[in-house]
PDB file of C-alpha atoms in Angstrom:
ATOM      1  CA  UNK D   1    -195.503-101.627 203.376  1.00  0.00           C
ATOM      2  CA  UNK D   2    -192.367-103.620 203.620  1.00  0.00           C
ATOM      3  CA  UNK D   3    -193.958-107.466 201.675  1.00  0.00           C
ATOM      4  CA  UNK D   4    -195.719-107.124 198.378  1.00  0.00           C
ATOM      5  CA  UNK D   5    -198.126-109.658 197.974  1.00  0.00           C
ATOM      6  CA  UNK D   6    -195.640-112.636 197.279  1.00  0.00           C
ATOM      7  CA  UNK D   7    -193.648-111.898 200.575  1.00  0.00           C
ATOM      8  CA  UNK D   8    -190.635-110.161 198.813  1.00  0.00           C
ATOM      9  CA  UNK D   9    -189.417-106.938 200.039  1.00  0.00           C
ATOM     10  CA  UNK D  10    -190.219-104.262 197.925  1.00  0.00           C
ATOM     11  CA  UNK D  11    -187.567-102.067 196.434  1.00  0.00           C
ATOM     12  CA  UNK D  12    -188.045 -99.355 198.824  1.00  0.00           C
ATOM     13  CA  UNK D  13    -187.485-102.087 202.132  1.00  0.00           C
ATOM     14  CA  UNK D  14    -184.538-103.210 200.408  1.00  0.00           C
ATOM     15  CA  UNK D  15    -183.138 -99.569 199.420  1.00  0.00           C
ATOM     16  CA  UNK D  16    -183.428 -98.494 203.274  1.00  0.00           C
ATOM     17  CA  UNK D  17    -182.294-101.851 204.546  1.00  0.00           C
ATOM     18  CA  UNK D  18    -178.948-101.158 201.751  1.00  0.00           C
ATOM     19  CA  UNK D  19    -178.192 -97.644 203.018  1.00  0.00           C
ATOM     20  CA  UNK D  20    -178.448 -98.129 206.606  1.00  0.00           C
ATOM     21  CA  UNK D  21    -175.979-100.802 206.223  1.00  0.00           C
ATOM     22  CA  UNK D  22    -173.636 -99.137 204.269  1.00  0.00           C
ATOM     23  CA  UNK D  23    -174.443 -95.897 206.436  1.00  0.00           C
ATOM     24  CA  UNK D  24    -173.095 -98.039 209.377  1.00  0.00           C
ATOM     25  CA  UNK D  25    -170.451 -99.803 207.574  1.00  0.00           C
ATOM     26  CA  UNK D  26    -168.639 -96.496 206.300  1.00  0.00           C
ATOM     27  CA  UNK D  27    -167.003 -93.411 208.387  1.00  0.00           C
ATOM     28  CA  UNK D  28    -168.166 -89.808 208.173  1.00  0.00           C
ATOM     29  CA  UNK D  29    -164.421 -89.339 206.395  1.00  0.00           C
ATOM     30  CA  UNK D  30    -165.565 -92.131 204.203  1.00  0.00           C
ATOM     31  CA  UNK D  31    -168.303 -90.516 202.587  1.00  0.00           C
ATOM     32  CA  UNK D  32    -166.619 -86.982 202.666  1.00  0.00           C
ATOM     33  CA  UNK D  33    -163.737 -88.079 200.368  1.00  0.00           C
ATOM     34  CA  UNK D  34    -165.838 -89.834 197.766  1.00  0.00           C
ATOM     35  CA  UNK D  35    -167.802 -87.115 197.830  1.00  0.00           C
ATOM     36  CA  UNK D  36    -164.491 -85.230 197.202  1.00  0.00           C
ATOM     37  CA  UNK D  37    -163.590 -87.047 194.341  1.00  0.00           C
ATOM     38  CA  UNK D  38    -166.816 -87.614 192.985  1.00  0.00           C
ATOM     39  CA  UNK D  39    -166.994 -83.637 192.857  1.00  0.00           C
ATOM     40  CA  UNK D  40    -163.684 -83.130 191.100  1.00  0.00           C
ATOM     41  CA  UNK D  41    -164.423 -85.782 188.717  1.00  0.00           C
ATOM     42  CA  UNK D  42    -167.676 -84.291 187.511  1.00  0.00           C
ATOM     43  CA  UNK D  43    -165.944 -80.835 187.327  1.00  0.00           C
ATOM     44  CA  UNK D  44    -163.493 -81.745 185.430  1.00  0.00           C
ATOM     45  CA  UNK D  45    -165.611 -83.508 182.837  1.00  0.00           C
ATOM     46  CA  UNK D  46    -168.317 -80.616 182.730  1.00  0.00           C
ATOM     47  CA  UNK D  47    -167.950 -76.902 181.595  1.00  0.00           C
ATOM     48  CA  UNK D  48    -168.842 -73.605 183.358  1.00  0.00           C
ATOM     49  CA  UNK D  49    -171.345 -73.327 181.424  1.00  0.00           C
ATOM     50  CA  UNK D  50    -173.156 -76.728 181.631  1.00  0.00           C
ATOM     51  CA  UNK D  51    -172.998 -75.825 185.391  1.00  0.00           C
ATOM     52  CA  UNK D  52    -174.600 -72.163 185.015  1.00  0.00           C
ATOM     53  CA  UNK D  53    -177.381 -73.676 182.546  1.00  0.00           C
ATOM     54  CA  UNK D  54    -178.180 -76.354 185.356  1.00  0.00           C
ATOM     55  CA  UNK D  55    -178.261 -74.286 187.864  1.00  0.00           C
ATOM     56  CA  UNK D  56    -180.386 -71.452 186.044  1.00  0.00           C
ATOM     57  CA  UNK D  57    -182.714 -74.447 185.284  1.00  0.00           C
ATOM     58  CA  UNK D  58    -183.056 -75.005 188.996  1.00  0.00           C
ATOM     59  CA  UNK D  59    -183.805 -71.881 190.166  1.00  0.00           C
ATOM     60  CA  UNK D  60    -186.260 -71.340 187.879  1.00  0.00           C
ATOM     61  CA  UNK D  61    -188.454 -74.348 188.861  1.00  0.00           C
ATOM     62  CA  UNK D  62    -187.791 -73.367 192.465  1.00  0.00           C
ATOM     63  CA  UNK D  63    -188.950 -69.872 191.696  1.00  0.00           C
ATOM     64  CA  UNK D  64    -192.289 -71.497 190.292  1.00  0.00           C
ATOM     65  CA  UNK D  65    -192.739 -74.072 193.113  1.00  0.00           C
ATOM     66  CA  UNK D  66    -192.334 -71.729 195.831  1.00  0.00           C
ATOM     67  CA  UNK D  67    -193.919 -68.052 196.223  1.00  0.00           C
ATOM     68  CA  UNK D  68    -192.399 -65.301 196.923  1.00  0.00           C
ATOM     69  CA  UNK D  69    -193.185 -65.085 200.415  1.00  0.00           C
ATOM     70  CA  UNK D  70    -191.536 -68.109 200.684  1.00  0.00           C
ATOM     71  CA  UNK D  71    -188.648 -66.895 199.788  1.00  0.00           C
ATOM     72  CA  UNK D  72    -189.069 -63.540 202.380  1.00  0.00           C
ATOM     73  CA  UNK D  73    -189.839 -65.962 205.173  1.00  0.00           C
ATOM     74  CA  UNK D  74    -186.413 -67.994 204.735  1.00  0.00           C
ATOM     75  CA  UNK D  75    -184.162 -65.179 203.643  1.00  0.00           C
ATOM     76  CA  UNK D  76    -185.622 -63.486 207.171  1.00  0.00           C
ATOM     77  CA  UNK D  77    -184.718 -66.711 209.270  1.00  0.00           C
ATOM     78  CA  UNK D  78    -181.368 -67.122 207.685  1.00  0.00           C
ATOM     79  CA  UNK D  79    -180.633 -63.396 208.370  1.00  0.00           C
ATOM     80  CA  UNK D  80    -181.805 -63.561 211.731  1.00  0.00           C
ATOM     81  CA  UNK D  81    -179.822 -66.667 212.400  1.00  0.00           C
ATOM     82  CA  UNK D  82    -176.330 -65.247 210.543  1.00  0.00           C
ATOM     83  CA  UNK D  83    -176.524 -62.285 212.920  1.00  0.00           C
ATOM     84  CA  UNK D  84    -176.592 -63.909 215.975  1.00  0.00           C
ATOM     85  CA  UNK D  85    -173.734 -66.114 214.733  1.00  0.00           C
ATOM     86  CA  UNK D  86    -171.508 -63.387 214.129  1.00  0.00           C
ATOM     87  CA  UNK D  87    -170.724 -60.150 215.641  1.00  0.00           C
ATOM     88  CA  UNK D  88    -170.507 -56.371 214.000  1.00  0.00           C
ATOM     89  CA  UNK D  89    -166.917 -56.476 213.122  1.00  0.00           C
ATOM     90  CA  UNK D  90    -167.292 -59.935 211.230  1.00  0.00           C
ATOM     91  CA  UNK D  91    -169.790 -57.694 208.651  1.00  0.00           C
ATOM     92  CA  UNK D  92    -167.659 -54.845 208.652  1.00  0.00           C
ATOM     93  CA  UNK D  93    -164.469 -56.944 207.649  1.00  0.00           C
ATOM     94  CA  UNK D  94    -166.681 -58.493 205.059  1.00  0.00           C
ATOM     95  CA  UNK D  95    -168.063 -55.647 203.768  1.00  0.00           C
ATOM     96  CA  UNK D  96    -164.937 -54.330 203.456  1.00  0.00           C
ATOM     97  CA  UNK D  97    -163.437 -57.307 201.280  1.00  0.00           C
ATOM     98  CA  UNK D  98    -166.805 -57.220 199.392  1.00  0.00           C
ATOM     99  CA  UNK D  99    -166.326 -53.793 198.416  1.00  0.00           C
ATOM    100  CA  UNK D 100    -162.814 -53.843 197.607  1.00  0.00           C
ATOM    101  CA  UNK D 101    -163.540 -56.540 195.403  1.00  0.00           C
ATOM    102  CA  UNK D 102    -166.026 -55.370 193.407  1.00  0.00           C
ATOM    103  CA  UNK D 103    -163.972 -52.185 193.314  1.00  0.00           C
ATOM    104  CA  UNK D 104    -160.798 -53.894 191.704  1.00  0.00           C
ATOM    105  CA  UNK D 105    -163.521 -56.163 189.490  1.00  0.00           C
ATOM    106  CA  UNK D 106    -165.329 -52.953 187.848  1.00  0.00           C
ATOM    107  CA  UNK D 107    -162.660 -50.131 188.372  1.00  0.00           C
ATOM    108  CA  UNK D 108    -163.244 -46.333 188.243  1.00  0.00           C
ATOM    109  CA  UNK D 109    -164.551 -45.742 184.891  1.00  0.00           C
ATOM    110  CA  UNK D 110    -167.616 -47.997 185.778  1.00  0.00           C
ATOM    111  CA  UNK D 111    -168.620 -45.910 189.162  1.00  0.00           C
ATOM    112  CA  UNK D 112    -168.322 -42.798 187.012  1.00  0.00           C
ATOM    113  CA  UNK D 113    -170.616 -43.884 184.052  1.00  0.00           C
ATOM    114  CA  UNK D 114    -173.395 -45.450 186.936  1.00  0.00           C
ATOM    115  CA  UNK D 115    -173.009 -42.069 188.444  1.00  0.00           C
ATOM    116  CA  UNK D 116    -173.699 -40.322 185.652  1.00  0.00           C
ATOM    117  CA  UNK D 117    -176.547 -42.660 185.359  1.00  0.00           C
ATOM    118  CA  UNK D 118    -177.838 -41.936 188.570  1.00  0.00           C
ATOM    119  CA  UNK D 119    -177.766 -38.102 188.517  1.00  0.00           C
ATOM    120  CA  UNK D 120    -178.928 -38.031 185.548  1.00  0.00           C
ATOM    121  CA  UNK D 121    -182.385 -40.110 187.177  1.00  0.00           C
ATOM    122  CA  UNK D 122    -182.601 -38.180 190.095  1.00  0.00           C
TER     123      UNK D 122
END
């Protein structure tokens, strides 16, 4: 309902009626660079770990809100969708990086004791 009982817009009206003007008032650049700077501003005055703890604060109310099939039925869509967007050789070169990463990250001493590990389970 846009009038409240003494004809004034309510604060909704007026909130749409704001945005859409601004919306059209304002490039796509426009909103990307504030954005920008907004971003790098609020990085710089926050920690890693204020981020982490945010973010670990999300997920976990996300987690409860949603069920786990949920969570099946989107990861299958996005898959489904990434792998007609790219072809075999775009996974292979990033499974490649991916591993070579986590390679250097780790190093050899860590593959020998989860080795270890993992005869030692089987």
């Amino acid at each position: 309902m846009a009038n409240n009982n003494q004809g004034k817009m309510s604060r909704e009206e007026a909130g749409r009626k704001g945005g859409e003007k601004t919306s059209n008032k304002y490039s796509q650049e426009h909103f990307e660079e504030i954005g920008q700077k907004g971003g790098d501003t609020t990085s710089q005055e926050y920690s890693q770990d204020h981020f982490e703890n945010i973010g670990q604060k999300g997920g976990k109310t996300t987690s409860q809100e949603y069920s786990q099939k949920h969570f099946e039925d989107i990861g299958q869509k996005g898959g489904e969708k990434t792998s007609q967007e790219y072809d075999q050789k775009h996974f292979e070169n990033i499974g490649q990086k991916g591993g070579e990463t986590t390679s250097e990250k780790y190093g050899e001493k860590h593959y020998e004791k989860i080795g270890k590990k993992g005869g030692r389970n089987s």
